Amino acid sequence: MKTIGGFGILWALCCVFADTSAASTYNRVFDLDNWVKQQRPISVDHLFRAISPADGAPGAVMASPSRSNPDYYYHWIRDAALVMKEVYRVKPERTTQSMLTLLDYARFSRQNQLTQNPSGGPADLGLGEPKFEINGAPYTAGWGRPQNDGPALRAFVLTRVAFDLLNEGKGNIVYQLLYRGEIPATTVIKADLEFVAHHWRDANFDLWEEIYGDHFYTRIVQYRALIEGARLARFLNDGGAATFYEQQANLIHASLNSFWNPNHGYFDATLNRQGGVGHKASQLDVAVILGVLHAEFEIGAFSIEDSRVLATALKLEDAFRAIYPINHFPSDLAPGIGRYPEDTYDGYNTSGRGNPWYLATHALAEFYYKLAVKTSGLNLLRITNENRAFYENVTGKRFSVGAALNLTERNQVIQAMVDKGESFLSRSRYHTPPGGNQAEQFNRDTGAPQGARDLTWSYASFISLYEARQNAMMRLPAAFRR
Ligand code: NOJ
Ligand code: NOJ
């Protein structure tokens, strides 16, 4: 059954069925479009409510309002940067609020950089510290540290802010707060870029805070940060630094190739594990898709169009369909996606029972919307080792590597990508309660929300996905929209 567009009769039927079953009583809204339109303002609202809370510093972002079981009431560098990317995205509709928020965030981030913490201080490795108290104090208990994706994500979003300010003639703010070519660094972006450029080779903890080693996710966002940082540095006449950042970026790019595992047929999440949990035997991890999305490359290796990324996405879908009971119902929906198959974290404890996550399921949806648009813009689609299974599956034909698709086959492929986007999104909707609240996870057996409530990153991932869907709906010929 292929028609899961959210507009079709089959979807309506499965919802009627759902209402009479024990698995879930959510989602009496039949039209995916309407749900999405309703979920967007809810998400934006939760996003802003998580920033600068009354008992916190301006610019601090709570990962979740939950203060116990689990306690997520901290400013995580990674979560905050991903949230700020969405604050930046909604700037056209909330111009003043977004810009003030981003500047508060930049100032708070600079304070974080200057705060001595268990990873170190401003002069050494302190920038890899994963989280701070909401008032900016260091978090001193044990943790998986350092996590070196944070400074890269932060530099990436702040670089956008810097370019906007320069365009608006506000170069003085950039110079005071964001980027100045001084060493040792005195501004937030410069400090992050120096840290990334000098320390990307260092082993560190992954985005899930569990494994000490070299990570695809961390590397790809570091790569993007240095590329963007080099552009800014050059623009601001810091040419020597720009060249250095580019050189390091190229080295990172080359290192990313080693994560491709031809035996697995997907990108491995981690190489050279030196510590942390050892249970991720498969090395299959949605972190790879998240990395590709967060780094936002549209063309070439490690971008949305790299067929090795598609291969990884397909393996993830199969793996999670097989292991989570709720993924068999409704059977025509794409599966809820977790972090990685062996995950033991249930949102409260490491009970051994990992679950699907909203943000991971959103990532697959976003990936397919973007891939559909990308693919529709290509004149010639060729079969590769990595995309062959997918292309054969959706066309019902057999191909040899190197073969080009005809127009009908090409349209079938694009249609399948759009349908997958809709289907993963429908999965998230299916497990979202009527008020639109999205926690961190949904239970693998019951589909009920689980783990930190109102996870800010869940909302951020929805806002990002929303734009990808809008873009697909606008750019693709109407026929693909069902
Ligand atoms: C274990 C989880 O796997 C990890 O992702 C999380 O950050 C920590 N516990 C803290 O909740
Ligand atoms: C646990 C996740 O594994 C990690 O990526 C995240 O930063 C924290 N929770 C906070 O949301």
XYZ file of C-alpha atoms and ligand atoms in Angstrom:
504
model
C 0.000 0.000 0.000
C 1.646 3.152 -1.209
C -0.919 5.902 -0.761
C -0.154 7.411 2.565
C -0.062 10.992 1.426
C -2.348 12.119 4.192
C -4.840 13.233 1.602
C -5.911 9.785 0.501
C -8.758 7.629 1.575
C -6.440 4.961 2.948
C -5.085 7.325 5.510
C -8.591 8.259 6.591
C -9.367 4.565 6.948
C -6.374 3.835 9.076
C -7.317 6.674 11.399
C -10.836 5.382 11.765
C -9.333 2.043 12.569
C -6.936 3.658 15.007
C -9.774 5.226 16.913
C -11.279 1.853 17.635
C -8.026 0.259 18.708
C -6.036 0.315 21.877
C -2.773 1.312 20.252
C -3.464 5.019 20.141
C -6.410 7.310 20.388
C -4.625 10.334 19.008
C -5.169 11.991 15.725
C -8.693 12.347 14.780
C -7.529 15.026 12.342
C -7.565 13.387 8.973
C -5.886 15.956 6.872
C -2.122 16.093 7.210
C -1.986 19.597 5.746
C -4.266 20.944 8.414
C -2.369 19.228 11.170
C 0.915 20.587 9.923
C -0.460 24.125 9.768
C -1.722 23.774 13.294
C 1.522 22.238 14.613
C 3.763 24.980 13.244
C 2.643 27.877 15.506
C 2.549 25.482 18.459
C 6.163 24.569 17.764
C 7.297 28.159 17.308
C 5.573 29.085 20.537
C 7.288 26.304 22.500
C 10.588 27.249 20.901
C 10.477 30.814 22.171
C 9.120 29.798 25.563
C 12.229 27.686 26.087
C 14.541 30.665 25.649
C 15.561 33.155 28.353
C 13.355 31.680 31.092
C 12.574 33.887 34.104
C 15.043 32.071 36.358
C 17.742 31.878 33.702
C 20.100 34.168 31.841
C 18.958 36.000 28.701
C 19.820 33.841 25.700
C 19.872 30.565 27.642
C 17.799 27.715 26.201
C 16.292 24.948 28.312
C 16.448 21.584 26.587
C 13.065 20.837 28.176
C 11.039 22.338 31.025
C 11.378 18.997 32.810
C 13.406 19.446 35.999
C 13.335 15.875 37.198
C 12.896 12.429 35.758
C 14.625 13.439 33.572
C 16.285 16.715 34.537
C 16.742 18.513 31.223
C 16.630 22.010 32.653
C 20.025 22.989 31.255
C 21.499 24.926 28.401
C 23.000 22.284 26.130
C 25.319 23.839 23.558
C 24.081 21.507 20.812
C 20.349 21.795 21.509
C 20.624 25.566 21.892
C 22.400 26.013 18.562
C 19.822 23.880 16.774
C 17.081 25.920 18.413
C 18.744 29.165 17.359
C 18.881 27.977 13.775
C 15.098 27.887 13.911
C 14.912 31.256 15.646
C 16.913 32.490 12.692
C 14.591 30.723 10.249
C 11.484 32.440 11.603
C 13.145 35.850 11.486
C 11.000 37.055 8.572
C 7.856 36.668 10.716
C 9.344 37.758 14.072
C 12.075 40.106 12.980
C 12.769 42.088 16.137
C 12.212 39.244 18.584
C 14.409 36.861 16.620
C 17.303 39.264 16.287
C 17.220 40.275 19.958
C 17.054 36.604 20.929
C 19.991 35.710 18.708
C 22.087 38.508 20.172
C 21.201 37.455 23.734
C 22.250 33.967 22.749
C 25.542 35.239 21.330
C 26.312 37.110 24.554
C 25.346 34.147 26.716
C 27.505 31.898 24.551
C 30.487 34.189 24.949
C 29.998 33.983 28.721
C 29.931 30.172 28.446
C 33.219 30.287 26.565
C 34.791 32.380 29.306
C 33.496 30.199 32.136
C 35.953 27.755 33.629
C 34.277 24.341 33.519
C 35.161 20.652 33.906
C 36.343 20.449 30.275
C 38.696 23.382 30.729
C 38.661 27.125 30.240
C 38.629 29.727 27.478
C 42.267 29.121 26.639
C 42.047 25.375 26.052
C 39.412 22.687 25.783
C 36.631 24.354 27.723
C 34.639 25.054 24.586
C 33.747 21.379 24.271
C 31.764 21.495 27.524
C 28.345 20.079 26.605
C 26.026 21.938 28.944
C 25.692 24.749 31.467
C 23.222 25.652 34.160
C 20.438 27.834 32.861
C 21.938 30.820 34.711
C 25.298 30.262 33.042
C 27.070 28.545 35.937
C 29.200 25.550 35.011
C 27.701 22.106 35.444
C 30.176 20.306 37.619
C 28.856 16.751 37.974
C 30.151 13.892 35.881
C 29.123 13.880 32.212
C 30.204 12.609 28.825
C 32.588 15.430 27.991
C 33.816 17.061 25.916
C 31.313 17.080 23.028
C 32.887 18.935 20.149
C 29.878 19.336 17.879
C 28.564 22.195 20.020
C 31.015 24.964 19.087
C 30.660 24.066 15.409
C 26.863 24.275 15.429
C 27.026 27.513 17.375
C 29.528 29.110 14.993
C 27.430 28.063 12.000
C 24.247 29.792 13.155
C 26.052 32.860 14.469
C 27.873 33.267 11.159
C 24.490 33.743 9.507
C 23.628 36.359 12.084
C 26.948 38.091 11.421
C 26.331 38.298 7.677
C 22.860 39.736 8.268
C 24.239 42.374 10.602
C 26.909 43.291 8.079
C 24.245 43.643 5.402
C 22.287 45.902 7.700
C 25.298 48.115 8.264
C 25.779 46.917 11.824
C 29.356 45.806 11.478
C 30.166 47.261 14.882
C 28.077 44.585 16.614
C 29.849 41.923 14.603
C 33.202 43.363 15.593
C 32.321 43.724 19.282
C 30.569 40.426 19.830
C 30.784 37.969 16.958
C 33.984 38.078 14.945
C 37.224 39.909 15.271
C 40.465 38.489 13.927
C 42.341 38.688 17.219
C 44.226 35.774 18.725
C 43.587 34.810 21.469
C 40.005 35.175 20.397
C 37.871 37.856 21.963
C 34.614 37.110 20.131
C 32.305 34.134 20.130
C 32.539 32.959 16.513
C 36.287 33.440 16.347
C 36.799 31.408 19.520
C 34.610 28.592 18.204
C 36.359 28.516 14.831
C 39.787 28.415 16.431
C 38.637 25.588 18.675
C 37.159 23.594 15.791
C 40.087 24.208 13.442
C 42.631 23.096 16.054
C 40.709 20.269 17.734
C 38.549 18.504 15.154
C 40.876 15.479 15.292
C 40.438 15.077 19.048
C 38.406 12.154 20.316
C 35.265 13.378 22.062
C 31.762 12.306 23.031
C 29.097 11.945 20.350
C 25.878 13.906 20.160
C 24.128 11.213 22.219
C 26.704 11.797 24.975
C 27.637 8.150 25.119
C 30.640 7.239 23.009
C 34.155 8.630 23.094
C 35.730 8.508 19.655
C 35.495 10.106 16.177
C 31.983 10.771 14.930
C 30.457 11.372 11.534
C 27.949 13.827 12.996
C 30.540 15.906 14.786
C 32.880 15.976 11.811
C 30.297 16.998 9.242
C 29.032 19.919 11.309
C 32.628 20.942 12.025
C 33.270 20.904 8.300
C 30.326 23.190 7.613
C 31.271 25.564 10.417
C 34.768 26.011 9.006
C 33.527 26.559 5.455
C 31.126 29.266 6.609
C 33.641 30.654 9.061
C 36.233 30.965 6.306
C 33.765 32.982 4.232
C 33.163 35.342 7.102
C 36.849 35.598 7.950
C 37.723 36.469 4.360
C 34.930 39.029 4.198
C 36.332 40.656 7.330
C 39.870 40.719 5.916
C 41.145 37.934 8.139
C 42.605 36.181 5.109
C 45.229 34.062 6.849
C 42.626 32.613 9.166
C 40.248 32.025 6.253
C 42.877 29.981 4.442
C 43.633 27.968 7.550
C 39.947 27.231 8.170
C 39.535 26.103 4.575
C 42.558 23.829 4.793
C 41.222 22.195 7.921
C 37.763 21.911 6.357
C 39.247 20.044 3.406
C 41.008 17.640 5.738
C 37.769 16.997 7.593
C 36.009 16.397 4.303
C 38.570 13.768 3.369
C 38.235 12.136 6.777
C 34.464 11.802 6.359
C 34.956 9.270 3.581
C 36.379 6.776 6.010
C 33.000 6.521 7.759
C 31.516 4.861 4.689
C 31.405 1.138 5.379
C 30.886 -0.799 2.158
C 30.270 -4.017 4.062
C 27.474 -2.420 6.022
C 26.166 -0.407 3.097
C 25.853 2.695 5.273
C 27.922 5.343 7.004
C 29.153 4.150 10.377
C 28.431 6.635 13.150
C 31.739 6.331 15.008
C 35.300 5.303 14.254
C 38.109 4.636 16.721
C 35.933 4.214 19.756
C 38.089 4.684 22.831
C 35.484 4.688 25.554
C 31.900 5.100 26.547
C 29.176 2.588 25.827
C 30.097 -0.319 23.624
C 26.713 -1.675 22.671
C 26.287 -0.007 19.293
C 27.381 -3.078 17.397
C 25.695 -2.084 14.141
C 27.131 1.456 14.009
C 23.866 2.363 12.284
C 22.673 5.694 13.671
C 20.234 8.424 12.689
C 23.024 10.812 13.656
C 24.267 10.430 10.082
C 21.015 11.790 8.648
C 20.921 14.499 11.303
C 24.464 15.472 10.390
C 23.639 15.747 6.707
C 20.593 17.890 7.509
C 22.303 20.071 10.070
C 25.290 20.695 7.807
C 22.867 21.708 5.036
C 24.947 20.783 2.023
C 22.857 20.548 -1.127
C 25.378 19.137 -3.528
C 28.221 16.650 -3.633
C 29.595 14.152 -1.181
C 27.843 13.978 2.215
C 24.981 16.118 0.969
C 21.349 15.257 0.562
C 22.090 13.917 -2.940
C 24.898 11.543 -1.943
C 23.403 8.128 -2.612
C 25.317 6.706 0.356
C 23.103 8.871 2.530
C 20.000 7.399 0.912
C 21.399 3.930 1.556
C 21.859 4.838 5.213
C 18.305 6.189 5.444
C 16.889 2.969 4.021
C 18.835 0.817 6.475
C 17.578 2.937 9.346
C 13.986 2.565 8.198
C 14.273 -1.208 7.956
C 16.036 -1.579 11.268
C 13.513 0.460 13.237
C 10.519 -1.078 11.537
C 11.737 -4.457 12.700
C 12.435 -3.660 16.331
C 9.628 -1.415 17.604
C 6.207 -3.059 17.957
C 4.271 0.166 17.290
C 5.893 0.351 13.893
C 3.634 -2.437 12.732
C 0.605 -0.330 13.320
C -0.734 1.368 11.299
C 1.153 -0.920 8.992
C 1.167 1.473 6.061
C 2.898 4.281 7.925
C 6.641 4.727 7.883
C 8.230 3.553 11.124
C 9.034 5.741 14.087
C 12.804 6.217 14.059
C 15.018 5.978 17.111
C 18.616 7.010 17.627
C 20.153 3.629 16.800
C 18.865 0.068 17.041
C 20.778 -0.960 20.184
C 19.727 2.140 22.145
C 19.052 1.405 25.797
C 17.930 4.884 26.916
C 14.172 5.055 27.453
C 14.002 8.763 28.240
C 14.324 8.276 32.004
C 16.816 5.472 32.515
C 18.998 3.160 30.569
C 16.505 0.332 30.963
C 17.555 -1.374 27.787
C 14.374 -0.302 26.023
C 15.078 2.485 23.584
C 12.201 4.116 21.751
C 11.473 6.094 18.634
C 12.170 9.830 18.885
C 10.169 12.658 17.318
C 13.257 14.494 16.144
C 14.666 11.384 14.488
C 11.399 10.620 12.718
C 11.185 14.260 11.621
C 14.704 13.987 10.250
C 13.734 11.176 7.907
C 10.714 13.141 6.693
C 12.814 16.240 6.105
C 15.457 14.224 4.316
C 12.948 12.796 1.853
C 11.234 16.117 1.112
C 14.605 17.644 0.343
C 15.697 14.657 -1.671
C 12.497 14.773 -3.744
C 13.095 18.414 -4.651
C 16.739 17.741 -5.347
C 15.980 14.732 -7.513
C 13.321 16.557 -9.505
C 15.938 19.142 -10.428
C 18.306 16.607 -11.934
C 18.077 16.001 -15.650
C 19.511 12.573 -15.536
C 19.072 9.977 -12.821
C 21.612 7.238 -12.767
C 21.651 3.991 -10.882
C 24.418 3.632 -8.332
C 25.268 0.726 -6.093
C 23.699 2.574 -3.202
C 20.442 3.788 -4.755
C 19.724 0.701 -6.804
C 17.615 -1.122 -4.221
C 15.393 1.903 -3.677
C 14.977 2.653 -7.372
C 14.211 -0.970 -8.167
C 11.749 -1.210 -5.350
C 9.682 1.786 -6.374
C 9.710 1.118 -10.114
C 9.338 -2.643 -9.904
C 12.165 -2.997 -12.427
C 15.715 -4.283 -12.414
C 18.585 -1.984 -13.263
C 22.306 -2.256 -13.675
C 24.635 0.284 -12.152
C 25.168 3.224 -14.480
C 21.798 2.858 -16.205
C 19.765 6.024 -16.659
C 16.117 6.191 -15.734
C 13.439 7.095 -18.217
C 10.883 9.767 -17.444
C 8.275 7.433 -16.012
C 10.794 5.751 -13.730
C 12.167 9.072 -12.646
C 8.698 10.262 -11.692
C 8.110 7.070 -9.756
C 11.273 7.691 -7.784
C 10.325 11.284 -6.974
C 6.810 10.249 -6.024
C 8.196 7.620 -3.676
C 10.382 10.230 -1.992
C 7.467 12.606 -1.462
C 5.374 9.746 -0.119
C 8.094 8.795 2.322
C 8.280 12.352 3.583
C 4.534 12.383 4.134
C 4.613 8.975 5.713
C 7.302 9.753 8.288
C 5.522 12.968 9.101
C 2.256 11.088 9.497
C 4.015 8.789 11.942
C 5.012 11.733 14.088
C 1.497 13.125 13.892
C 0.052 9.775 14.860
C 1.931 9.872 18.168
C 1.435 13.557 18.899
C -1.318 14.271 21.443
C -4.107 16.677 20.481
C -2.438 19.689 22.157
C 0.583 19.252 19.916
C 3.062 18.563 22.727
C 6.095 16.643 21.610
C 8.272 14.974 24.179
C 11.627 13.392 23.396
C 10.392 9.911 22.562
C 7.248 7.851 22.027
C 6.900 4.467 23.610
C 7.861 1.545 21.420
C 4.951 -0.571 22.664
C 2.137 1.914 23.232
C 3.108 4.903 21.101
C 2.531 7.240 24.055
C 4.899 10.181 24.579
C 7.836 9.376 26.815
C 10.933 11.024 28.248
C 11.514 14.753 28.643
C 8.272 16.599 27.950
C 8.172 19.428 25.425
C 11.681 18.750 24.222
C 12.734 22.007 22.594
C 14.737 20.138 19.973
C 11.608 18.199 18.955
C 9.906 21.494 18.131
C 12.989 22.828 16.383
C 13.104 19.738 14.208
C 9.456 20.211 13.290
C 9.987 23.829 12.221
C 12.884 22.784 10.039
C 10.883 19.946 8.538
C 7.919 22.234 7.944
C 9.960 24.460 5.694
C 11.309 21.484 3.758
C 7.752 20.275 3.208
C 6.497 23.700 2.166
C 9.347 23.962 -0.254
C 8.574 20.552 -1.724
C 4.895 21.400 -2.080
C 5.756 24.657 -3.802
C 8.483 23.428 -6.097
C 7.256 20.022 -7.157
C 4.676 19.695 -9.901
C 1.173 19.367 -8.446
C 0.895 15.783 -9.624
C 3.406 14.659 -6.999
C 1.377 16.091 -4.187
C -1.473 13.598 -4.499
C 21.929 8.494 28.651
C 21.500 8.836 27.273
O 21.775 7.821 26.368
C 22.100 10.112 26.833
O 21.773 10.409 25.526
C 21.648 11.174 27.756
O 22.156 12.396 27.344
C 22.042 10.866 29.166
N 21.662 9.544 29.547
C 21.477 11.886 30.128
O 20.084 11.892 30.108
C 19.940 13.532 25.316
C 20.416 13.509 23.922
O 21.069 12.301 23.684
C 21.335 14.673 23.629
O 21.660 14.693 22.273
C 20.698 15.976 24.003
O 21.613 17.014 23.835
C 20.186 15.942 25.429
N 19.382 14.782 25.664
C 19.360 17.185 25.747
O 18.240 17.262 24.919
